[in-house]
Tab-separated table of C-alpha atoms in Angstrom:
chain	number	residue	atom	x	y	z
O	1	MET	CA	8.040	17.019	23.575
O	2	PRO	CA	5.463	19.088	25.620
O	3	LEU	CA	2.180	19.145	24.426
O	4	GLU	CA	2.149	22.999	23.695
O	5	ASP	CA	5.210	22.488	21.513
O	6	ARG	CA	3.398	19.840	19.608
O	7	GLU	CA	0.536	21.825	19.134
O	8	GLN	CA	2.753	24.737	17.899
O	9	TRP	CA	4.402	22.384	15.426
O	10	ASP	CA	1.075	21.164	14.070
O	11	ARG	CA	0.300	24.767	13.314
O	12	LYS	CA	3.693	25.386	11.676
O	13	LYS	CA	3.663	22.404	9.595
O	14	THR	CA	0.915	23.801	7.420
O	15	ALA	CA	3.247	26.476	6.181
O	16	GLN	CA	4.182	24.094	3.282
O	17	ASP	CA	4.663	25.750	-0.027
O	18	GLY	CA	4.772	23.212	-2.791
O	19	ASN	CA	7.690	20.945	-1.919
O	20	ALA	CA	9.571	23.622	0.077
O	21	TRP	CA	9.198	24.102	3.604
O	22	THR	CA	9.882	27.487	5.609
O	23	ALA	CA	12.561	27.704	8.296
O	24	CYS	CA	11.290	26.876	11.823
O	25	GLU	CA	14.263	27.399	14.218
O	26	GLU	CA	11.804	27.935	17.109
O	27	LEU	CA	10.244	24.389	16.866
O	28	PRO	CA	11.849	21.642	19.032
O	29	LEU	CA	11.239	19.013	16.310
O	30	CYS	CA	13.660	20.476	13.827
O	31	ALA	CA	17.461	20.713	13.947
O	32	ASP	CA	17.595	23.287	10.965
O	33	CYS	CA	14.964	23.295	8.506
O	34	PHE	CA	12.209	20.661	7.844
O	35	PRO	CA	13.159	19.055	5.494
O	36	PRO	CA	15.812	17.861	4.873
O	37	ASN	CA	17.398	17.258	8.281
O	38	ILE	CA	15.640	16.200	11.355
O	39	ALA	CA	17.829	15.599	14.486
O	40	SER	CA	17.329	11.791	15.379
O	41	ALA	CA	17.852	12.609	19.091
O	42	GLN	CA	15.106	15.245	19.008
O	43	LEU	CA	12.845	12.734	17.199
O	44	CYS	CA	13.276	10.414	20.060
O	45	THR	CA	12.566	12.675	23.054
O	46	ILE	CA	8.767	12.518	23.067
O	47	ASP	CA	7.691	11.081	26.392
O	48	THR	CA	4.389	9.600	25.074
O	49	PRO	CA	5.071	7.170	22.096
O	50	LEU	CA	4.279	8.997	18.819
O	51	VAL	CA	4.354	5.716	16.829
O	52	SER	CA	2.331	2.591	17.310
O	53	VAL	CA	3.540	-0.516	15.687
O	54	ILE	CA	0.567	-2.434	14.445
O	55	VAL	CA	0.994	-6.254	14.508
O	56	PRO	CA	-2.000	-8.537	13.777
O	57	CYS	CA	-1.459	-12.216	14.516
O	58	TYR	CA	-3.137	-15.260	13.371
O	59	ASN	CA	-1.025	-18.587	14.085
O	60	GLY	CA	2.310	-16.625	13.364
O	61	GLU	CA	4.448	-18.548	16.090
O	62	ALA	CA	6.925	-19.882	13.460
O	63	TYR	CA	7.766	-16.221	12.429
O	64	LEU	CA	6.789	-14.030	15.507
O	65	ALA	CA	10.108	-14.114	17.348
O	66	ALA	CA	12.024	-12.547	14.584
O	67	CYS	CA	9.318	-9.998	13.975
O	68	LEU	CA	9.381	-8.970	17.602
O	69	GLU	CA	13.220	-8.938	17.679
O	70	SER	CA	13.006	-6.474	14.890
O	71	VAL	CA	10.881	-4.095	16.919
O	72	LEU	CA	13.600	-4.242	19.694
O	73	GLN	CA	16.229	-3.347	17.222
O	74	GLN	CA	14.632	-0.139	16.016
O	75	THR	CA	16.723	3.041	16.510
O	76	TYR	CA	13.478	4.973	17.233
O	77	ARG	CA	12.316	5.358	20.883
O	78	PRO	CA	9.876	5.487	22.623
O	79	LEU	CA	7.538	2.952	20.623
O	80	GLU	CA	4.208	1.459	21.302
O	81	LEU	CA	3.629	-2.099	20.238
O	82	SER	CA	-0.110	-2.934	19.503
O	83	PHE	CA	-0.481	-6.599	19.110
O	84	TRP	CA	-3.882	-8.304	18.339
O	85	ASN	CA	-4.210	-12.125	18.555
O	86	ASP	CA	-6.947	-13.125	16.195
O	87	ALA	CA	-8.006	-16.450	17.836
O	88	SER	CA	-4.607	-18.252	17.084
O	89	THR	CA	-4.536	-21.815	17.940
O	90	ASP	CA	-0.787	-22.177	18.212
O	91	GLY	CA	1.745	-20.661	20.756
O	92	SER	CA	1.687	-17.103	19.327
O	93	LEU	CA	0.237	-15.295	22.478
O	94	ALA	CA	2.392	-17.207	24.688
O	95	LEU	CA	5.573	-16.213	22.716
O	96	LEU	CA	4.432	-12.591	22.680
O	97	GLU	CA	4.096	-12.762	26.590
O	98	SER	CA	7.547	-13.973	26.823
O	99	PHE	CA	8.899	-10.982	25.079
O	100	LEU	CA	6.878	-8.374	27.199
O	101	PRO	CA	9.668	-7.836	29.842
O	102	ARG	CA	12.331	-7.208	27.176
O	103	LEU	CA	10.062	-5.048	25.026
O	104	GLN	CA	8.994	-2.880	28.255
O	105	ALA	CA	12.636	-2.555	29.346
O	106	ALA	CA	13.643	-1.179	25.748
O	107	GLU	CA	10.895	1.669	26.067
O	108	VAL	CA	8.445	-0.256	23.997
O	109	THR	CA	5.068	-0.099	25.705
O	110	CYS	CA	2.790	-2.957	24.778
O	111	LYS	CA	-0.928	-3.192	24.319
O	112	VAL	CA	-2.345	-6.807	23.673
O	113	GLY	CA	-5.908	-7.652	22.521
O	114	SER	CA	-7.591	-10.953	21.398
O	115	THR	CA	-10.505	-11.705	19.244
O	116	SER	CA	-13.330	-13.265	21.492
O	117	GLY	CA	-14.318	-16.779	20.566
O	118	SER	CA	-12.537	-19.312	18.375
O	119	LYS	CA	-13.437	-17.880	15.011
O	120	PRO	CA	-10.747	-15.474	13.575
O	121	GLY	CA	-11.957	-12.079	12.553
O	122	GLY	CA	-9.587	-11.756	9.523
O	123	ALA	CA	-6.565	-9.540	8.757
O	124	GLY	CA	-8.763	-6.305	8.307
O	125	HIS	CA	-10.467	-6.904	11.672
O	126	SER	CA	-7.239	-7.739	13.443
O	127	LYS	CA	-5.663	-4.506	12.099
O	128	ASN	CA	-8.619	-2.310	12.946
O	129	GLN	CA	-8.741	-3.607	16.395
O	130	ALA	CA	-4.982	-3.086	16.889
O	131	ILE	CA	-5.276	0.439	15.533
O	132	LEU	CA	-8.218	1.118	17.955
O	133	GLN	CA	-6.419	0.132	20.971
O	134	SER	CA	-3.343	1.906	20.025
O	135	SER	CA	-2.457	5.464	21.110
O	136	GLY	CA	0.228	6.544	18.625
O	137	GLU	CA	-0.372	9.466	16.353
O	138	TYR	CA	1.408	7.612	13.592
O	139	LEU	CA	1.138	3.829	12.686
O	140	CYS	CA	3.641	1.470	11.515
O	141	PHE	CA	2.198	-1.728	10.040
O	142	LEU	CA	3.978	-4.905	10.568
O	143	ASP	CA	2.784	-8.459	9.757
O	144	CYS	CA	3.648	-11.057	12.311
O	145	ASP	CA	5.656	-12.997	9.588
O	146	ASP	CA	7.691	-9.897	8.538
O	147	VAL	CA	10.680	-8.085	9.777
O	148	CYS	CA	11.597	-4.438	10.128
O	149	LEU	CA	15.147	-3.204	9.395
O	150	PRO	CA	16.566	-1.074	12.419
O	151	GLN	CA	15.992	2.250	10.860
O	152	ARG	CA	12.463	1.693	9.374
O	153	VAL	CA	10.377	3.658	11.912
O	154	GLU	CA	12.907	6.627	12.224
O	155	LYS	CA	13.139	6.981	8.495
O	156	GLN	CA	9.475	6.479	7.649
O	157	LEU	CA	8.310	8.675	10.458
O	158	ARG	CA	10.289	11.594	8.940
O	159	LEU	CA	8.554	11.489	5.561
O	160	ALA	CA	4.959	10.915	7.413
O	161	MET	CA	5.447	14.006	9.318
O	162	LEU	CA	6.366	15.859	6.129
O	163	TYR	CA	3.178	14.568	4.328
O	164	PRO	CA	0.569	13.908	7.056
O	165	THR	CA	-2.065	12.815	4.593
O	166	ALA	CA	0.050	10.368	2.632
O	167	LEU	CA	0.270	6.707	2.691
O	168	ILE	CA	4.066	6.133	3.239
O	169	GLY	CA	5.989	3.022	2.069
O	170	CYS	CA	9.449	1.939	1.527
O	171	ASN	CA	11.460	-0.689	-0.531
O	172	PHE	CA	11.750	-4.262	0.808
O	173	GLU	CA	13.668	-7.470	0.754
O	174	ARG	CA	12.300	-10.698	-0.061
O	175	ASP	CA	12.708	-13.734	2.132
O	176	PRO	CA	13.636	-16.135	0.489
O	177	PRO	CA	15.771	-13.785	-1.523
O	178	GLY	CA	14.505	-15.454	-4.926
O	179	ALA	CA	10.825	-15.013	-4.107
O	180	THR	CA	8.937	-12.972	-6.813
O	181	PRO	CA	12.148	-11.440	-8.169
O	182	GLU	CA	10.233	-9.457	-10.959
O	183	PHE	CA	7.498	-8.320	-8.625
O	184	ALA	CA	10.016	-6.802	-6.117
O	185	ARG	CA	12.276	-5.520	-8.845
O	186	TRP	CA	9.246	-3.544	-10.288
O	187	LEU	CA	7.937	-2.201	-6.979
O	188	ASN	CA	11.235	-1.296	-5.635
O	189	GLY	CA	12.094	0.563	-8.775
O	190	LEU	CA	8.937	2.799	-8.763
O	191	THR	CA	9.593	6.492	-8.486
O	192	ASP	CA	7.245	8.785	-6.468
O	193	ALA	CA	5.520	9.766	-9.720
O	194	GLU	CA	5.035	6.197	-10.646
O	195	LEU	CA	3.478	5.217	-7.464
O	196	HIS	CA	0.471	7.122	-8.796
O	197	THR	CA	0.684	6.494	-12.534
O	198	GLU	CA	1.134	2.655	-11.946
O	199	LYS	CA	-1.833	2.725	-9.427
O	200	PHE	CA	-4.170	0.602	-11.584
O	201	CYS	CA	-1.543	-2.218	-11.801
O	202	GLU	CA	-1.178	-3.155	-8.202
O	203	CYS	CA	-0.855	-1.534	-4.683
O	204	THR	CA	2.254	0.376	-5.502
O	205	ILE	CA	2.744	0.745	-1.745
O	206	ILE	CA	2.440	-2.912	-0.408
O	207	MET	CA	0.909	-3.281	2.968
O	208	PRO	CA	3.849	-4.717	4.880
O	209	THR	CA	5.528	-1.463	4.202
O	210	TRP	CA	2.706	0.947	5.193
O	211	PHE	CA	3.334	3.810	7.553
O	212	CYS	CA	1.012	6.910	8.084
O	213	ASN	CA	-0.713	9.303	10.415
O	214	ARG	CA	-3.678	7.451	11.996
O	215	ASN	CA	-6.051	9.980	10.416
O	216	VAL	CA	-5.188	8.560	7.022
O	217	ILE	CA	-6.682	5.307	8.150
O	218	ALA	CA	-9.596	6.833	9.775
O	219	SER	CA	-10.502	9.091	6.688
O	220	SER	CA	-11.025	6.147	4.546
O	221	GLY	CA	-13.163	4.310	7.280
O	222	GLY	CA	-10.610	1.815	8.381
O	223	LEU	CA	-9.748	-1.435	6.778
O	224	SER	CA	-12.282	-3.785	5.285
O	225	CYS	CA	-12.986	-6.873	7.432
O	226	HIS	CA	-15.464	-9.238	5.737
O	227	GLY	CA	-13.827	-12.500	6.649
O	228	HIS	CA	-10.500	-14.337	7.507
O	229	ALA	CA	-9.726	-15.512	4.084
O	230	GLY	CA	-9.915	-13.874	0.827
O	231	THR	CA	-10.400	-10.273	1.854
O	232	MET	CA	-8.294	-7.922	-0.011
O	233	GLU	CA	-8.217	-5.198	2.681
O	234	ASP	CA	-5.043	-3.695	1.388
O	235	LEU	CA	-6.235	-3.215	-2.163
O	236	LEU	CA	-9.708	-1.895	-1.050
O	237	PHE	CA	-8.115	0.565	1.402
O	238	PHE	CA	-5.460	1.477	-1.403
O	239	HIS	CA	-8.119	2.422	-3.886
O	240	GLU	CA	-10.149	4.441	-1.192
O	241	HIS	CA	-7.244	6.351	-0.198
O	242	LEU	CA	-6.547	7.317	-3.760
O	243	LYS	CA	-10.211	8.106	-4.471
O	244	LEU	CA	-9.941	10.845	-1.646
O	245	GLY	CA	-6.994	12.322	-3.494
O	246	HIS	CA	-4.429	11.456	-0.884
O	247	PRO	CA	-0.798	11.036	-1.916
O	248	LEU	CA	1.639	8.214	-1.882
O	249	TYR	CA	5.393	8.518	-0.940
O	250	LYS	CA	8.021	5.935	-0.057
O	251	VAL	CA	11.387	5.880	1.395
O	252	ASN	CA	13.772	4.416	-1.481
O	253	GLU	CA	15.535	2.057	0.881
O	254	ALA	CA	14.818	-1.423	1.838
O	255	LEU	CA	13.476	-1.163	5.439
O	256	VAL	CA	11.272	-4.284	5.542
O	257	GLN	CA	12.064	-7.908	5.063
O	258	TYR	CA	8.912	-9.279	3.416
O	259	ARG	CA	8.499	-13.053	3.869
O	260	GLN	CA	6.619	-15.447	1.465
O	261	HIS	CA	5.708	-18.962	2.714
O	262	PRO	CA	2.753	-21.378	2.007
O	263	GLY	CA	0.615	-20.361	4.909
O	264	GLN	CA	0.202	-16.785	3.816
O	265	ILE	CA	-3.407	-15.745	3.255
O	266	SER	CA	-2.382	-13.420	0.542
O	267	VAL	CA	-0.790	-16.443	-1.413
O	268	SER	CA	-3.303	-19.291	-0.696
O	269	SER	CA	-6.643	-17.623	-0.142
O	270	VAL	CA	-7.443	-14.739	-2.665
O	271	PRO	CA	-8.485	-15.846	-6.042
O	272	PHE	CA	-7.151	-13.892	-8.960
O	273	SER	CA	-10.705	-13.312	-10.330
O	274	ALA	CA	-11.593	-11.298	-7.166
O	275	VAL	CA	-8.522	-9.038	-7.619
O	276	TRP	CA	-9.142	-8.533	-11.221
O	277	ALA	CA	-12.719	-7.548	-10.531
O	278	LEU	CA	-11.632	-4.908	-8.093
O	279	ARG	CA	-9.100	-3.601	-10.462
O	280	VAL	CA	-11.722	-3.301	-13.253
O	281	ASP	CA	-14.096	-1.433	-10.887
O	282	PHE	CA	-11.371	0.964	-9.880
O	283	LEU	CA	-10.293	1.505	-13.478
O	284	VAL	CA	-13.867	2.261	-14.665
O	285	SER	CA	-14.683	4.577	-11.876
O	286	ASN	CA	-11.434	6.440	-11.790
O	287	LEU	CA	-10.593	6.769	-15.480
O	288	LEU	CA	-12.731	5.141	-18.071
O	289	ALA	CA	-15.994	6.774	-16.905
O	290	HIS	CA	-14.274	10.216	-17.422
O	291	VAL	CA	-12.850	9.730	-21.033
O	292	LEU	CA	-14.512	10.127	-24.292
O	293	GLN	CA	-12.678	7.236	-26.011
O	294	PHE	CA	-9.755	4.710	-25.249
O	295	ALA	CA	-8.131	1.656	-26.625
O	296	ILE	CA	-7.126	-1.634	-25.242
O	297	SER	CA	-3.846	-3.466	-25.818
O	298	PRO	CA	-3.132	-6.314	-26.787
O	299	ALA	CA	-5.970	-7.945	-28.600
O	300	ASP	CA	-5.406	-11.260	-26.588
O	301	ARG	CA	-7.440	-13.262	-24.054
O	302	ASP	CA	-6.708	-10.722	-21.389
O	303	GLY	CA	-7.541	-7.681	-23.576
O	304	LYS	CA	-10.798	-9.146	-24.625
O	305	LYS	CA	-11.582	-10.257	-21.011
O	306	LEU	CA	-11.186	-6.641	-19.762
O	307	TYR	CA	-13.605	-5.358	-22.662
O	308	ARG	CA	-16.348	-7.904	-21.834
O	309	GLN	CA	-16.175	-7.045	-18.200
O	310	LEU	CA	-16.683	-3.374	-18.866
O	311	PRO	CA	-20.212	-1.758	-18.574
O	312	ALA	CA	-21.949	-1.331	-21.772
O	313	ALA	CA	-21.762	2.526	-21.592
O	314	VAL	CA	-17.930	2.222	-21.087
O	315	ARG	CA	-17.546	-0.439	-23.777
O	316	SER	CA	-19.156	1.948	-26.290
O	317	LYS	CA	-16.059	4.193	-25.927
O	318	CYS	CA	-13.606	1.632	-26.910
O	319	VAL	CA	-12.243	2.708	-30.348
O	320	CYS	CA	-10.195	-0.434	-31.045
O	321	PHE	CA	-7.585	-3.011	-29.877
O	322	ILE	CA	-3.941	-2.394	-30.529
O	323	ASP	CA	-1.518	-5.361	-31.279
O	324	VAL	CA	1.712	-6.061	-33.100
O	325	ASP	CA	0.732	-9.487	-34.358
O	326	GLU	CA	0.767	-9.274	-38.179
O	327	ARG	CA	-1.779	-12.295	-38.302
O	328	LYS	CA	-4.284	-10.302	-36.200
O	329	LEU	CA	-3.581	-7.061	-38.245
O	330	SER	CA	-4.127	-8.762	-41.595
O	331	SER	CA	-7.333	-10.461	-40.725
O	332	ALA	CA	-10.596	-8.619	-41.307
O	333	THR	CA	-12.385	-10.698	-38.609
O	334	ALA	CA	-9.954	-10.003	-36.041
O	335	GLY	CA	-10.965	-8.193	-33.025
O	336	LEU	CA	-14.193	-8.708	-31.156
O	337	VAL	CA	-17.915	-8.542	-32.019
O	338	ASP	CA	-20.080	-7.096	-29.311
O	339	LYS	CA	-23.426	-8.587	-29.850
O	340	GLU	CA	-24.942	-6.412	-27.176
O	341	LEU	CA	-23.847	-3.145	-28.826
O	342	ASP	CA	-24.133	-4.594	-32.223
O	343	ARG	CA	-20.517	-3.391	-33.070
O	344	HIS	CA	-17.183	-4.820	-34.141
O	345	VAL	CA	-14.145	-3.599	-32.390
O	346	PRO	CA	-11.163	-3.668	-34.835
O	347	VAL	CA	-7.491	-4.370	-34.127
O	348	GLN	CA	-5.035	-1.688	-35.323
O	349	PRO	CA	-1.236	-1.469	-35.335
O	350	HIS	CA	0.684	0.382	-32.635
O	351	GLN	CA	1.371	3.994	-34.123
O	352	LYS	CA	1.049	7.606	-33.534
O	353	GLY	CA	-2.419	9.095	-33.536
O	354	LEU	CA	-4.147	6.332	-31.875
O	355	PRO	CA	-6.791	7.135	-29.359
O	356	THR	CA	-5.599	7.597	-25.759
O	357	PRO	CA	-5.564	6.368	-23.210
O	358	VAL	CA	-4.428	2.953	-24.117
O	359	ILE	CA	-5.095	0.339	-21.370
O	360	VAL	CA	-2.387	-2.135	-21.606
O	361	CYS	CA	-3.240	-5.640	-19.860
O	362	TRP	CA	-0.511	-7.380	-18.279
O	363	LYS	CA	-0.154	-9.879	-15.559
O	364	ARG	CA	-0.202	-7.364	-12.690
O	365	GLY	CA	-3.096	-5.403	-13.796
O	366	PHE	CA	-3.565	-2.502	-16.077
O	367	ASN	CA	-0.859	-0.066	-17.398
O	368	ILE	CA	-1.922	3.246	-18.940
O	369	GLU	CA	-0.297	4.815	-21.978
O	370	SER	CA	-0.857	8.142	-23.507
O	371	GLU	CA	1.016	10.286	-26.032
């Protein structure tokens, strides 16, 4: 697409009115109206790659071939692959180099960078460096141990063009298929509205499925890079993105194969206590600091743990714990004694008329209920 046509489209795409878009027959990007139909052939006629696939790699040799094959199988062209080797000590870099002729022959231009020295910079560092060396207007994140299904770029690009400030995700398959079935079923079942309402529970768009305009990353200051292991760059960025008021959307179709294996940093190196602390901080700054009162459910170990981790000014707003356990409800001493505030927080049954919001503690985080 000529530059002047791209600039014309950039001006025209601001004509959004709610969820409706005006007709735009004169724009070369659109077949009829935008949305719902964008011609695939027209999407794929841009000479300079519009999309950069961001692949950070640290000792990913065992899984990298399948990852690169999935880039070759994408229906969208042209593409740019931005690969960052984070001081790998295995054969990852040599394996990538063996793929370069095939990638280039398939209209996938490649940019390859490496961390200097022998110490890895970490996942956030690798992704930031891969982004910096890339040239695409849109970024498709792909971990070196994951796989894209063939239409991933094509379908997520359409949605990202429609919502240029959004973080775009998609549904995913697990490999092995039985890995974290409840987690996968919950995330894949979220509606667009629930991507926001469930934001205190988890990254409702998980990083292996991220796709966005590069300005989305820049507006949040990039990804955190404080070390190789134990840095939750995805959760930190997700929170920052939402603090800026930017939206979340996803393609309701499995477009990524998300692997689980023992060597994953996300599995082996991030303590739950660190994740919990980040979630509590986000809950306080984005909800509890702005309400007059709230309740916590249930009155168990996790509910009381949450209460104790809240600042005193926020704890003073907690009216009660909510539970269905008859033993707790019938005991005058049930609940929690806050010695610092010199108050007893009682336990009440779940019924209408309770203070809202109710912060429901469960194993993935915090769910918010209100009448």
